[in-house]
PDB file of C-alpha atoms in Angstrom:
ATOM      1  CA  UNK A  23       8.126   1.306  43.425  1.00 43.00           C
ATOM      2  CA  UNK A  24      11.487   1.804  44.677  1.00 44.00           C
ATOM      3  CA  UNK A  25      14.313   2.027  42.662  1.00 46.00           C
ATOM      4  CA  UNK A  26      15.755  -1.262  43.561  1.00 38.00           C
ATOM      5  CA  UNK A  27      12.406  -3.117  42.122  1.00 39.00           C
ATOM      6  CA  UNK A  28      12.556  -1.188  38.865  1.00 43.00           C
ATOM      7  CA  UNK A  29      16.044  -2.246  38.292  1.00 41.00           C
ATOM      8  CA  UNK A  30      15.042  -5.763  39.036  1.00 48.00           C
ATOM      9  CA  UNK A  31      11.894  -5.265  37.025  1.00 54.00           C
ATOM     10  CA  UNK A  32      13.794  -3.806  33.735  1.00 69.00           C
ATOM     11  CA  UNK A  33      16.322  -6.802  34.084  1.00 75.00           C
ATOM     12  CA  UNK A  34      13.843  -9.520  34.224  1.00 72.00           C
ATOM     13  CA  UNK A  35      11.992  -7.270  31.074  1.00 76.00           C
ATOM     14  CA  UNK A  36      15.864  -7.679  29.378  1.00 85.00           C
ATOM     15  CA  UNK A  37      15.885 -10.861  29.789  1.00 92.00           C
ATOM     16  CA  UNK A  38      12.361 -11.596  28.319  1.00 95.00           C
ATOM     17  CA  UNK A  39      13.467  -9.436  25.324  1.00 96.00           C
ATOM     18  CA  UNK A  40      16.549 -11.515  24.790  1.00 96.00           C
ATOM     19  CA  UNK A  41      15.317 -15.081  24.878  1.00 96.00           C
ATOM     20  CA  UNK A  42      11.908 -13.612  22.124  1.00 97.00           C
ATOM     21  CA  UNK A  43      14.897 -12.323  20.285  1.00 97.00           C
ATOM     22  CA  UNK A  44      16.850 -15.739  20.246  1.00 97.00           C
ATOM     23  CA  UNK A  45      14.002 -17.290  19.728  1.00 97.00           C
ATOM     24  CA  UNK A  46      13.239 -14.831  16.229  1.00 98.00           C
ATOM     25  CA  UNK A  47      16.508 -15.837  15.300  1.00 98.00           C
ATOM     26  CA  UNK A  48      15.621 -19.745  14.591  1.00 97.00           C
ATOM     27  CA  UNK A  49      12.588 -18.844  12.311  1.00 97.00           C
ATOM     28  CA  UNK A  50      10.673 -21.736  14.150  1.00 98.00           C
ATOM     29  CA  UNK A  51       6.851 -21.429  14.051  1.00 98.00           C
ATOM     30  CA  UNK A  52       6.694 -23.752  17.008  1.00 98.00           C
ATOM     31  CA  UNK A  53       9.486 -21.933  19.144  1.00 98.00           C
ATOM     32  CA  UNK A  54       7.503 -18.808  18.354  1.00 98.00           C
ATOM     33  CA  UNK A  55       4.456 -20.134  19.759  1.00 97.00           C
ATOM     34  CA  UNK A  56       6.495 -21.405  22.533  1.00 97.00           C
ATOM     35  CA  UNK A  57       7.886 -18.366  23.559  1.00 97.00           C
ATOM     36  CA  UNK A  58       4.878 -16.362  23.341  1.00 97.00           C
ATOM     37  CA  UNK A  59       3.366 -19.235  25.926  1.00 96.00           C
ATOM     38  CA  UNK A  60       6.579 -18.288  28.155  1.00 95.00           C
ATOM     39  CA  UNK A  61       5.456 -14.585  28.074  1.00 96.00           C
ATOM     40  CA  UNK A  62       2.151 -15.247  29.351  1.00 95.00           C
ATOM     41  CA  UNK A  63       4.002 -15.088  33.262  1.00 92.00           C
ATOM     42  CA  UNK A  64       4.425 -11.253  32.505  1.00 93.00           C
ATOM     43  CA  UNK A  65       1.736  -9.226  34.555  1.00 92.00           C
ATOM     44  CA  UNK A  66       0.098  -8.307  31.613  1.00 94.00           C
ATOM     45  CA  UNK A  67      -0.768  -8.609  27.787  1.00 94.00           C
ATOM     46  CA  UNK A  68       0.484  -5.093  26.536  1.00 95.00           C
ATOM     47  CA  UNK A  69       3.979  -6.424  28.604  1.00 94.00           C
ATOM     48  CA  UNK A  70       3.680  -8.882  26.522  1.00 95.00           C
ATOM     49  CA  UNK A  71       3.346  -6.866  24.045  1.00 95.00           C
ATOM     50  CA  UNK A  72       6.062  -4.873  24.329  1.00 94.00           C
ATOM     51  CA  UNK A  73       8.578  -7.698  24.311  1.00 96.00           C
ATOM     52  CA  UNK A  74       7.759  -8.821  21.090  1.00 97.00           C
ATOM     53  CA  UNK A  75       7.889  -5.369  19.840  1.00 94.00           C
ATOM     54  CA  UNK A  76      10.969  -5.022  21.070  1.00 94.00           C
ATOM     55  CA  UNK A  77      12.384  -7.867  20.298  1.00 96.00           C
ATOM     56  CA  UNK A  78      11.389  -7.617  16.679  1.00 94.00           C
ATOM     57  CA  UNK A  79      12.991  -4.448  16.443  1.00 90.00           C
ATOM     58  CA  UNK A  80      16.152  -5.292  17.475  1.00 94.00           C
ATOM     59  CA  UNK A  81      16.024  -8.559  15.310  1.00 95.00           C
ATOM     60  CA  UNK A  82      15.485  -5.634  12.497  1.00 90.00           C
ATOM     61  CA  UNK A  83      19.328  -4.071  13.624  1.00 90.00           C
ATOM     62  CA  UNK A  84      20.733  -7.554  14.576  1.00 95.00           C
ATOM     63  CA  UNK A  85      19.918 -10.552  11.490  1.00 95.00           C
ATOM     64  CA  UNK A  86      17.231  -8.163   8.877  1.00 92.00           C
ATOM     65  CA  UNK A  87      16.816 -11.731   7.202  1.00 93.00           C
ATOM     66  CA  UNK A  88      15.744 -13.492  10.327  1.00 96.00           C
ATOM     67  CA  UNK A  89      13.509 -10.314  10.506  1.00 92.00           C
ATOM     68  CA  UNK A  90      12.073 -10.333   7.206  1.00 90.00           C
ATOM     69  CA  UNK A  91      10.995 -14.194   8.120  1.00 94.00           C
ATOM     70  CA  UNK A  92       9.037 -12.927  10.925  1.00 94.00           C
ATOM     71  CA  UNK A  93       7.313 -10.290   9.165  1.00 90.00           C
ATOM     72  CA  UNK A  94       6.322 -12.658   6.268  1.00 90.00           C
ATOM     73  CA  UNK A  95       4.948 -15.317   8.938  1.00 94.00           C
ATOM     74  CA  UNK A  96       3.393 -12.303  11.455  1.00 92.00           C
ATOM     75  CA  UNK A  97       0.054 -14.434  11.978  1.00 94.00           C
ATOM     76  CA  UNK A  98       2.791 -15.840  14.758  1.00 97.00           C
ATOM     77  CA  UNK A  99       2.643 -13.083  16.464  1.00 97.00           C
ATOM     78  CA  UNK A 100      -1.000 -12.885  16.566  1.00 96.00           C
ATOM     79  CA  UNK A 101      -2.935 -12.265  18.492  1.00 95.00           C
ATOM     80  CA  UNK A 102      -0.446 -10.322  21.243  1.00 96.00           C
ATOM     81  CA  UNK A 103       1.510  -7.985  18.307  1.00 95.00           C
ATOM     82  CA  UNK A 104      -0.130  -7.353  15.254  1.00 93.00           C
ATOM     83  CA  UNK A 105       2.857  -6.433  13.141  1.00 90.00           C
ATOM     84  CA  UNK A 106       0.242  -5.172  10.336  1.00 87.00           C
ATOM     85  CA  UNK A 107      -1.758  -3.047  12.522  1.00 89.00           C
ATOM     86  CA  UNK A 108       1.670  -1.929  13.261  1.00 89.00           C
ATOM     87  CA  UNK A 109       2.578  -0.773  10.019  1.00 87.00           C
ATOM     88  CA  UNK A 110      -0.334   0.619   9.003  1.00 89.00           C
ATOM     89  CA  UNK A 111      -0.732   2.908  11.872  1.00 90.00           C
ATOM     90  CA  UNK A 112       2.979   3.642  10.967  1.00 87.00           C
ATOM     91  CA  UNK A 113       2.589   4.560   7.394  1.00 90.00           C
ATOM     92  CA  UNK A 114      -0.800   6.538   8.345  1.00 92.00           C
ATOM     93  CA  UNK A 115       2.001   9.150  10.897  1.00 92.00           C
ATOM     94  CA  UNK A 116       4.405   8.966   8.201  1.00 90.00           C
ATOM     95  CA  UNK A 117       1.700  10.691   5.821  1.00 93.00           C
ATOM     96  CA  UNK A 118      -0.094  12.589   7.865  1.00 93.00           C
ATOM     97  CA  UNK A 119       3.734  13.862   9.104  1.00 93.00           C
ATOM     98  CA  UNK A 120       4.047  14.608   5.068  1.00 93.00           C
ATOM     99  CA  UNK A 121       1.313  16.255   4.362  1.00 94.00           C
ATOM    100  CA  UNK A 122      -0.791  13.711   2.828  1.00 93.00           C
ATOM    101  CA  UNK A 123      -4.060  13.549   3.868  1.00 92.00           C
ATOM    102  CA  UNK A 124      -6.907  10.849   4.045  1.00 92.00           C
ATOM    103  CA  UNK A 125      -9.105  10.592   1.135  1.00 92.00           C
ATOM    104  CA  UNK A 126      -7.190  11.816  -1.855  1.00 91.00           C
ATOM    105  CA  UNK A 127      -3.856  10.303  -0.828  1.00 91.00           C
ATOM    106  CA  UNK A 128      -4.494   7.273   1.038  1.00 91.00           C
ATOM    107  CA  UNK A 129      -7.679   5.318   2.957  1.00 90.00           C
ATOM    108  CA  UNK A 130      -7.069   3.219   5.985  1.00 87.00           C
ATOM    109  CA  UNK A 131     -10.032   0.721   5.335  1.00 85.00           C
ATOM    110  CA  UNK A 132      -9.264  -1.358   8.911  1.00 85.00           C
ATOM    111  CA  UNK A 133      -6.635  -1.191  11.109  1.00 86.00           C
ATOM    112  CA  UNK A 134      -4.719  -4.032   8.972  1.00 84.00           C
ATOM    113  CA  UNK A 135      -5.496  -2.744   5.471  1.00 85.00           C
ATOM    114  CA  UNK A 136      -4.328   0.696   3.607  1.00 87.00           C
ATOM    115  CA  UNK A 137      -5.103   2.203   0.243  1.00 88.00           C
ATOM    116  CA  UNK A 138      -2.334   4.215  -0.732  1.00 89.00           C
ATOM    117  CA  UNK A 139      -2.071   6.587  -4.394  1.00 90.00           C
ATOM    118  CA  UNK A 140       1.224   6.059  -5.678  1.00 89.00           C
ATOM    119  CA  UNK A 141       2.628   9.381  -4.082  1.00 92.00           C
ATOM    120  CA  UNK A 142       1.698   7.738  -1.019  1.00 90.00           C
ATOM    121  CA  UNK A 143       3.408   4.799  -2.079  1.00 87.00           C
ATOM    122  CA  UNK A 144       6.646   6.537  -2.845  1.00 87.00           C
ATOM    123  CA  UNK A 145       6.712   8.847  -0.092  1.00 88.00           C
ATOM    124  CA  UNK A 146       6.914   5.773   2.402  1.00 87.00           C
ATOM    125  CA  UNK A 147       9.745   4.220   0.827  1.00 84.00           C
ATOM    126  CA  UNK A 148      11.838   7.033   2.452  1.00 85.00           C
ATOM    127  CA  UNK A 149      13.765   7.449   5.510  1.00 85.00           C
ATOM    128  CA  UNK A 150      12.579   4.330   7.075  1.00 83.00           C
ATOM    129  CA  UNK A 151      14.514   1.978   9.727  1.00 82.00           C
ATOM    130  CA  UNK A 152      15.422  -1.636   8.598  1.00 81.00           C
ATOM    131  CA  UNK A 153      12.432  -3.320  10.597  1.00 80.00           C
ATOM    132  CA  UNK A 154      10.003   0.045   8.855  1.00 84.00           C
ATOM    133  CA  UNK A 155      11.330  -0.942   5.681  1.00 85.00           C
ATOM    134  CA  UNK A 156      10.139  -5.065   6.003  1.00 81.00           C
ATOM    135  CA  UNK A 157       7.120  -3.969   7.611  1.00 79.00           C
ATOM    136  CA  UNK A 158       6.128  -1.290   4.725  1.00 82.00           C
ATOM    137  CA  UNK A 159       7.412  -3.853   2.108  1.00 80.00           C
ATOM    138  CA  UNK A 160       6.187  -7.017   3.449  1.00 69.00           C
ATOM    139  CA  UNK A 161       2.691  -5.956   4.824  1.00 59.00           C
ATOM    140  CA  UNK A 162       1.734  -3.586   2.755  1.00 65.00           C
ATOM    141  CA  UNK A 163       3.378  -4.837  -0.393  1.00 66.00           C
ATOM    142  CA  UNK A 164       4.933  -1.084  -1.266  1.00 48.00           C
ATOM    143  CA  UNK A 165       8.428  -2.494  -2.293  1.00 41.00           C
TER     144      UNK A 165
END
């Protein structure tokens, strides 16, 4: 691809990011639905993907209360970013980064659902971004 198309590529990607990220702002289930419709003209679902991540982390940096709205209604989201997948695979790196290990510590039961001791608990309270924090708190009721 030449340079020239990736520019034009990583705009039009911008630009996707920015309207999901407007859109986040108005905490409207049917907006949310609308704009995940819109996506569906990127080549592919992990692009699709990948703007809604994106988006949802900078609505994290940008309005954390807009954010927290999203996390509490994630089944929006579903079924291209599954913010609770998300997190868990998140708090099982954070643990495994921490030395805690699977069995004593914590047990991933699915890919949505984590049993965590309560030094598991604590230890992913720390040293977390703003979206981390909602995600940890919100999904996996920690907080």
């Amino acid at each position: 691809m030449s340079s020239l198309k990736s520019v034009k590529s990583d705009r039009k990607e911008r630009l996707h990011t920015e309207v999901a990220l407007d859109v986040f702002k108005a905490r409207n289930p049917a907006l949310v639905i609308a704009v995940k419709n819109f996506l569906k003209v990127l080549p592919t679902p992990k692009a699709i993907e990948e703007v809604l991540k994106e988006a949802t982390y900078e609505l994290a940096e940008v309005d954390p209360d807009a954010c927290r709205w999203l996390v509490q209604n994630s089944l929006l989201l579903m079924p291209e970013l599954d913010l609770k997948a998300e997190a868990c695979a998140l708090a099982v790196q954070k643990l495994k980064a921490s030395g805690f290990e699977e069995g004593p510590d914590f047990h991933q039961e699915s890919r949505r659902q984590l049993q965590l001791s309560e030094a598991a608990k604590s230890q992913l309270q720390v040293g977390n971004s703003v979206l981390e924090s909602l995600m940890l708190e919100e999904l996996l009721q920690v907080g």
